[in-house]
Amino acid sequence: MNKSSSLRVLIIEDEGHIAEGLKLNLSLKGYDVSWAEDGLSGLEKWKTEHPDLIVLDVMLPGIDGFSLLQRIRLEDEKLPVLILTAKTEPADKIKGLSCGVDDYLTKPFDLEEFLLRVERLLTRASWSKQTTEVAVPPVYSFCGNTINFETLQAECRQGTITLTEQEALLLKLFFSNINKPLSRKKLLEIGWGYTGNTSTRTVDNFIVRLRKYFEKNPKRPKHFRSLRAVGYVFDPDPANK
């Protein structure tokens, strides 16, 4: 049996001829390959199939590749992701790296180089799994509040509360973007997998709940602040500003 036969690769690519070619060649190498043709279906396949590696295009229908990558990184920082895109500008590569991509390959590309990059990423991922069997529970604290993302328990002004998965996901998004403005659109894309049917009030309603949990005065928030015509920003220590 091929050593890579048990490894799963998810291709998220809207150009069918490229996806089919990648799927064929990866399958010939012994990988178990699936394909999603837009960002939303890619998000669902990531959740249900638990791939060992993702090959990700940037320009996708629905939710773009960068937003999808940021969404994945909120829950999995170690999953290898290879961006395969026609976007060749240095600014695009920098954005990919800032979002947490492991490798960046531009179209047109050499097939042999692509296959070698995939093999290398999977090899490195296997090393990481062997050396990080025990993980420290992810805990985040600010101004007397403590959130444990493993148990979904939070210690806050209301005492001990149990967060919903969506509340925890939104908190992770804010905590990974300290003092960085996040638009409602970006919050919807990353936090919910934006669709045209999703109301921006969804974000606002969740912010009200987070303020109720973690602000000393929810009506005058200091940590989860509104930015007029932009969205929201998280500040863990406004007293030092």
mmCIF file of C-alpha atoms in Angstrom:
data_model
loop_
_atom_site.group_PDB
_atom_site.id
_atom_site.type_symbol
_atom_site.label_atom_id
_atom_site.label_comp_id
_atom_site.label_asym_id
_atom_site.label_seq_id
_atom_site.Cartn_x
_atom_site.Cartn_y
_atom_site.Cartn_z
ATOM 1 C CA MET A 1 0.000 0.000 0.000
ATOM 2 C CA ASN A 2 1.196 3.484 -0.831
ATOM 3 C CA LYS A 3 2.353 5.261 2.312
ATOM 4 C CA SER A 4 0.107 8.241 1.491
ATOM 5 C CA SER A 5 -3.060 6.171 0.906
ATOM 6 C CA SER A 6 -4.627 7.122 4.248
ATOM 7 C CA LEU A 7 -3.958 10.845 3.926
ATOM 8 C CA ARG A 8 -6.879 13.059 2.913
ATOM 9 C CA VAL A 9 -6.475 16.139 0.716
ATOM 10 C CA LEU A 10 -9.251 18.682 0.214
ATOM 11 C CA ILE A 11 -9.102 20.846 -2.926
ATOM 12 C CA ILE A 12 -11.097 24.093 -2.754
ATOM 13 C CA GLU A 13 -11.025 25.438 -6.303
ATOM 14 C CA ASP A 14 -13.758 26.897 -8.525
ATOM 15 C CA GLU A 15 -12.093 26.097 -11.858
ATOM 16 C CA GLY A 16 -13.233 22.582 -12.676
ATOM 17 C CA HIS A 17 -10.482 21.646 -15.125
ATOM 18 C CA ILE A 18 -7.769 22.607 -12.631
ATOM 19 C CA ALA A 19 -9.475 20.783 -9.760
ATOM 20 C CA GLU A 20 -9.992 17.614 -11.793
ATOM 21 C CA GLY A 21 -6.350 17.604 -12.869
ATOM 22 C CA LEU A 22 -5.132 18.055 -9.315
ATOM 23 C CA LYS A 23 -7.503 15.401 -8.031
ATOM 24 C CA LEU A 24 -6.326 12.883 -10.632
ATOM 25 C CA ASN A 25 -2.624 13.418 -9.985
ATOM 26 C CA LEU A 26 -2.980 13.429 -6.207
ATOM 27 C CA SER A 27 -5.063 10.249 -6.402
ATOM 28 C CA LEU A 28 -2.342 8.592 -8.481
ATOM 29 C CA LYS A 29 0.045 9.390 -5.614
ATOM 30 C CA GLY A 30 -2.232 7.469 -3.272
ATOM 31 C CA TYR A 31 -4.040 10.333 -1.541
ATOM 32 C CA ASP A 32 -7.749 10.296 -0.730
ATOM 33 C CA VAL A 33 -8.927 13.450 -2.516
ATOM 34 C CA SER A 34 -12.162 15.446 -2.364
ATOM 35 C CA TRP A 35 -13.127 18.675 -4.088
ATOM 36 C CA ALA A 36 -15.235 21.713 -3.195
ATOM 37 C CA GLU A 37 -15.972 24.318 -5.850
ATOM 38 C CA ASP A 38 -16.725 27.297 -3.588
ATOM 39 C CA GLY A 39 -15.800 28.644 -0.167
ATOM 40 C CA LEU A 40 -18.964 27.624 1.681
ATOM 41 C CA SER A 41 -18.913 24.002 0.520
ATOM 42 C CA GLY A 42 -15.174 23.969 1.260
ATOM 43 C CA LEU A 43 -15.912 25.090 4.812
ATOM 44 C CA GLU A 44 -18.459 22.289 5.232
ATOM 45 C CA LYS A 45 -16.122 19.640 3.819
ATOM 46 C CA TRP A 46 -13.348 20.806 6.153
ATOM 47 C CA LYS A 47 -15.712 20.396 9.110
ATOM 48 C CA THR A 48 -17.014 16.961 8.106
ATOM 49 C CA GLU A 49 -14.068 15.309 6.344
ATOM 50 C CA HIS A 50 -11.171 16.453 8.579
ATOM 51 C CA PRO A 51 -8.565 16.549 5.784
ATOM 52 C CA ASP A 52 -4.833 16.250 6.425
ATOM 53 C CA LEU A 53 -4.098 19.062 3.950
ATOM 54 C CA ILE A 54 -6.044 21.719 2.050
ATOM 55 C CA VAL A 55 -5.194 23.083 -1.402
ATOM 56 C CA LEU A 56 -6.916 26.462 -1.472
ATOM 57 C CA ASP A 57 -7.682 28.951 -4.217
ATOM 58 C CA VAL A 58 -8.111 32.603 -3.197
ATOM 59 C CA MET A 59 -10.696 33.902 -5.668
ATOM 60 C CA LEU A 60 -13.723 31.790 -4.747
ATOM 61 C CA PRO A 61 -17.491 32.339 -4.955
ATOM 62 C CA GLY A 62 -19.212 33.079 -1.657
ATOM 63 C CA ILE A 63 -16.396 33.359 0.848
ATOM 64 C CA ASP A 64 -12.909 34.139 -0.443
ATOM 65 C CA GLY A 65 -9.897 31.948 0.276
ATOM 66 C CA PHE A 66 -8.246 34.356 2.720
ATOM 67 C CA SER A 67 -11.392 34.617 4.862
ATOM 68 C CA LEU A 68 -11.830 30.850 4.729
ATOM 69 C CA LEU A 69 -8.255 30.358 5.875
ATOM 70 C CA GLN A 70 -8.744 32.760 8.792
ATOM 71 C CA ARG A 71 -11.879 30.832 9.778
ATOM 72 C CA ILE A 72 -9.997 27.535 9.775
ATOM 73 C CA ARG A 73 -7.110 28.961 11.790
ATOM 74 C CA LEU A 74 -9.481 29.905 14.595
ATOM 75 C CA GLU A 75 -9.926 26.198 15.283
ATOM 76 C CA ASP A 76 -6.876 24.521 13.780
ATOM 77 C CA GLU A 77 -3.493 26.225 13.651
ATOM 78 C CA LYS A 78 -1.594 23.144 12.484
ATOM 79 C CA LEU A 79 -3.555 21.912 9.454
ATOM 80 C CA PRO A 80 -1.278 22.341 6.389
ATOM 81 C CA VAL A 81 -2.766 24.740 3.842
ATOM 82 C CA LEU A 82 -1.280 25.363 0.407
ATOM 83 C CA ILE A 83 -2.644 28.363 -1.467
ATOM 84 C CA LEU A 84 -2.761 27.825 -5.219
ATOM 85 C CA THR A 85 -3.800 31.023 -6.957
ATOM 86 C CA ALA A 86 -3.367 33.356 -9.901
ATOM 87 C CA LYS A 87 -2.795 36.274 -7.488
ATOM 88 C CA THR A 88 0.929 36.948 -7.848
ATOM 89 C CA GLU A 89 1.400 40.347 -6.183
ATOM 90 C CA PRO A 90 3.719 40.466 -3.132
ATOM 91 C CA ALA A 91 0.871 42.043 -1.149
ATOM 92 C CA ASP A 92 -1.267 38.959 -1.787
ATOM 93 C CA LYS A 93 1.477 36.633 -0.600
ATOM 94 C CA ILE A 94 1.984 38.741 2.513
ATOM 95 C CA LYS A 95 -1.749 38.630 3.215
ATOM 96 C CA GLY A 96 -1.733 34.848 2.809
ATOM 97 C CA LEU A 97 1.116 34.509 5.280
ATOM 98 C CA SER A 98 -0.599 36.826 7.765
ATOM 99 C CA CYS A 99 -3.729 34.673 7.528
ATOM 100 C CA GLY A 100 -1.728 31.551 8.377
ATOM 101 C CA VAL A 101 -0.932 29.819 5.100
ATOM 102 C CA ASP A 102 1.919 27.273 5.082
ATOM 103 C CA ASP A 103 2.867 27.537 1.403
ATOM 104 C CA TYR A 104 1.950 29.747 -1.552
ATOM 105 C CA LEU A 105 2.144 28.650 -5.187
ATOM 106 C CA THR A 106 1.029 30.790 -8.117
ATOM 107 C CA LYS A 107 -0.663 29.737 -11.356
ATOM 108 C CA PRO A 108 0.517 28.617 -13.823
ATOM 109 C CA PHE A 109 2.539 26.061 -11.877
ATOM 110 C CA ASP A 110 4.711 23.023 -12.447
ATOM 111 C CA LEU A 111 2.844 19.834 -11.516
ATOM 112 C CA GLU A 112 5.910 18.065 -10.147
ATOM 113 C CA GLU A 113 6.733 21.053 -7.949
ATOM 114 C CA PHE A 114 3.142 21.098 -6.665
ATOM 115 C CA LEU A 115 3.227 17.383 -5.764
ATOM 116 C CA LEU A 116 6.555 17.786 -3.971
ATOM 117 C CA ARG A 117 5.225 20.727 -1.966
ATOM 118 C CA VAL A 118 2.188 18.675 -0.926
ATOM 119 C CA GLU A 119 4.391 15.772 0.130
ATOM 120 C CA ARG A 120 6.671 18.068 2.108
ATOM 121 C CA LEU A 121 3.808 19.773 3.933
ATOM 122 C CA LEU A 122 2.286 16.439 4.921
ATOM 123 C CA THR A 123 5.641 15.139 6.114
ATOM 124 C CA ARG A 124 6.179 18.190 8.305
ATOM 125 C CA ALA A 125 2.640 17.860 9.673
ATOM 126 C CA SER A 126 3.339 14.250 10.674
ATOM 127 C CA TRP A 127 6.447 15.375 12.582
ATOM 128 C CA SER A 128 4.352 17.972 14.426
ATOM 129 C CA LYS A 129 1.770 15.366 15.454
ATOM 130 C CA GLN A 130 4.480 13.113 16.844
ATOM 131 C CA THR A 131 5.988 15.852 19.012
ATOM 132 C CA THR A 132 2.844 17.554 20.308
ATOM 133 C CA GLU A 133 0.703 14.791 21.729
ATOM 134 C CA VAL A 134 -0.141 16.798 24.872
ATOM 135 C CA ALA A 135 -1.618 20.246 24.284
ATOM 136 C CA VAL A 136 -2.009 22.927 26.923
ATOM 137 C CA PRO A 137 -5.711 23.887 27.286
ATOM 138 C CA PRO A 138 -6.216 27.175 25.390
ATOM 139 C CA VAL A 139 -6.990 29.815 28.013
ATOM 140 C CA TYR A 140 -7.245 33.566 27.454
ATOM 141 C CA SER A 141 -7.528 36.210 30.190
ATOM 142 C CA PHE A 142 -8.129 39.953 30.132
ATOM 143 C CA CYS A 143 -9.157 42.444 32.841
ATOM 144 C CA GLY A 144 -10.401 39.817 35.282
ATOM 145 C CA ASN A 145 -12.115 37.694 32.624
ATOM 146 C CA THR A 146 -10.859 34.171 31.819
ATOM 147 C CA ILE A 147 -12.033 32.026 28.911
ATOM 148 C CA ASN A 148 -11.170 28.352 28.535
ATOM 149 C CA PHE A 149 -11.817 27.370 24.915
ATOM 150 C CA GLU A 150 -11.448 23.680 25.667
ATOM 151 C CA THR A 151 -14.274 23.569 28.213
ATOM 152 C CA LEU A 152 -16.182 26.616 26.881
ATOM 153 C CA GLN A 153 -16.273 27.884 30.465
ATOM 154 C CA ALA A 154 -15.721 31.563 31.225
ATOM 155 C CA GLU A 155 -15.135 33.388 34.478
ATOM 156 C CA CYS A 156 -16.532 36.889 34.164
ATOM 157 C CA ARG A 157 -18.545 39.603 35.895
ATOM 158 C CA GLN A 158 -21.596 37.300 35.881
ATOM 159 C CA GLY A 159 -19.688 34.468 37.543
ATOM 160 C CA THR A 160 -19.068 31.198 35.719
ATOM 161 C CA ILE A 161 -20.875 30.875 32.392
ATOM 162 C CA THR A 162 -20.901 28.341 29.582
ATOM 163 C CA LEU A 163 -20.307 29.808 26.141
ATOM 164 C CA THR A 164 -21.938 28.568 22.972
ATOM 165 C CA GLU A 165 -19.602 27.345 20.240
ATOM 166 C CA GLN A 166 -20.449 30.409 18.149
ATOM 167 C CA GLU A 167 -19.691 32.778 21.027
ATOM 168 C CA ALA A 168 -16.346 31.034 21.577
ATOM 169 C CA LEU A 169 -15.554 31.241 17.872
ATOM 170 C CA LEU A 170 -16.293 34.961 17.779
ATOM 171 C CA LEU A 171 -14.114 35.527 20.851
ATOM 172 C CA LYS A 172 -11.247 33.648 19.194
ATOM 173 C CA LEU A 173 -11.593 35.882 16.167
ATOM 174 C CA PHE A 174 -11.365 39.021 18.285
ATOM 175 C CA PHE A 175 -8.493 37.664 20.413
ATOM 176 C CA SER A 176 -6.484 36.869 17.291
ATOM 177 C CA ASN A 177 -7.013 40.422 15.996
ATOM 178 C CA ILE A 178 -6.308 42.585 19.049
ATOM 179 C CA ASN A 179 -6.829 46.298 18.339
ATOM 180 C CA LYS A 180 -7.513 45.541 14.668
ATOM 181 C CA PRO A 181 -10.812 46.833 13.233
ATOM 182 C CA LEU A 182 -13.078 44.038 11.980
ATOM 183 C CA SER A 183 -15.947 44.917 9.661
ATOM 184 C CA ARG A 184 -19.336 43.268 10.036
ATOM 185 C CA LYS A 185 -18.798 41.727 6.605
ATOM 186 C CA LYS A 186 -15.480 40.201 7.672
ATOM 187 C CA LEU A 187 -16.961 38.924 10.926
ATOM 188 C CA LEU A 188 -19.800 37.298 8.993
ATOM 189 C CA GLU A 189 -17.443 35.755 6.436
ATOM 190 C CA ILE A 190 -15.039 34.267 8.953
ATOM 191 C CA GLY A 191 -17.355 33.607 11.869
ATOM 192 C CA TRP A 192 -20.435 32.351 10.084
ATOM 193 C CA GLY A 193 -19.427 31.592 6.511
ATOM 194 C CA TYR A 194 -21.161 34.614 5.001
ATOM 195 C CA THR A 195 -24.159 34.183 2.740
ATOM 196 C CA GLY A 196 -26.388 36.837 1.308
ATOM 197 C CA ASN A 197 -29.193 35.622 3.602
ATOM 198 C CA THR A 198 -27.248 36.399 6.786
ATOM 199 C CA SER A 199 -28.252 39.639 8.473
ATOM 200 C CA THR A 200 -25.614 41.990 9.824
ATOM 201 C CA ARG A 201 -27.794 42.163 12.943
ATOM 202 C CA THR A 202 -26.494 38.664 13.689
ATOM 203 C CA VAL A 203 -23.093 40.156 14.527
ATOM 204 C CA ASP A 204 -24.590 43.030 16.523
ATOM 205 C CA ASN A 205 -26.684 40.653 18.635
ATOM 206 C CA PHE A 206 -23.635 38.557 19.502
ATOM 207 C CA ILE A 207 -21.665 41.668 20.462
ATOM 208 C CA VAL A 208 -24.445 42.636 22.878
ATOM 209 C CA ARG A 209 -24.060 39.249 24.566
ATOM 210 C CA LEU A 210 -20.261 39.502 24.783
ATOM 211 C CA ARG A 211 -20.532 42.953 26.321
ATOM 212 C CA LYS A 212 -23.029 41.660 28.848
ATOM 213 C CA TYR A 213 -20.583 38.914 29.843
ATOM 214 C CA PHE A 214 -17.267 40.755 29.873
ATOM 215 C CA GLU A 215 -17.781 44.514 30.175
ATOM 216 C CA LYS A 216 -18.036 46.270 33.559
ATOM 217 C CA ASN A 217 -20.548 48.621 31.961
ATOM 218 C CA PRO A 218 -22.110 47.009 28.860
ATOM 219 C CA LYS A 219 -23.687 50.326 27.866
ATOM 220 C CA ARG A 220 -20.251 51.976 27.794
ATOM 221 C CA PRO A 221 -18.030 49.193 26.433
ATOM 222 C CA LYS A 222 -14.261 49.504 26.630
ATOM 223 C CA HIS A 223 -13.206 46.098 25.293
ATOM 224 C CA PHE A 224 -15.671 45.344 22.470
ATOM 225 C CA ARG A 225 -15.999 48.787 20.919
ATOM 226 C CA SER A 226 -18.032 49.913 17.935
ATOM 227 C CA LEU A 227 -16.315 51.747 15.110
ATOM 228 C CA ARG A 228 -18.696 53.982 13.222
ATOM 229 C CA ALA A 229 -19.279 52.813 9.639
ATOM 230 C CA VAL A 230 -16.669 50.058 10.105
ATOM 231 C CA GLY A 231 -17.592 47.400 12.627
ATOM 232 C CA TYR A 232 -15.927 46.436 15.902
ATOM 233 C CA VAL A 233 -12.541 46.295 17.570
ATOM 234 C CA PHE A 234 -11.339 44.354 20.637
ATOM 235 C CA ASP A 235 -9.047 46.044 23.156
ATOM 236 C CA PRO A 236 -7.949 43.861 26.105
ATOM 237 C CA ASP A 237 -6.346 46.687 28.089
ATOM 238 C CA PRO A 238 -7.862 50.092 27.289
ATOM 239 C CA ALA A 239 -6.552 51.590 30.561
ATOM 240 C CA ASN A 240 -3.022 51.661 29.155
ATOM 241 C CA LYS A 241 -3.939 53.616 26.052
#
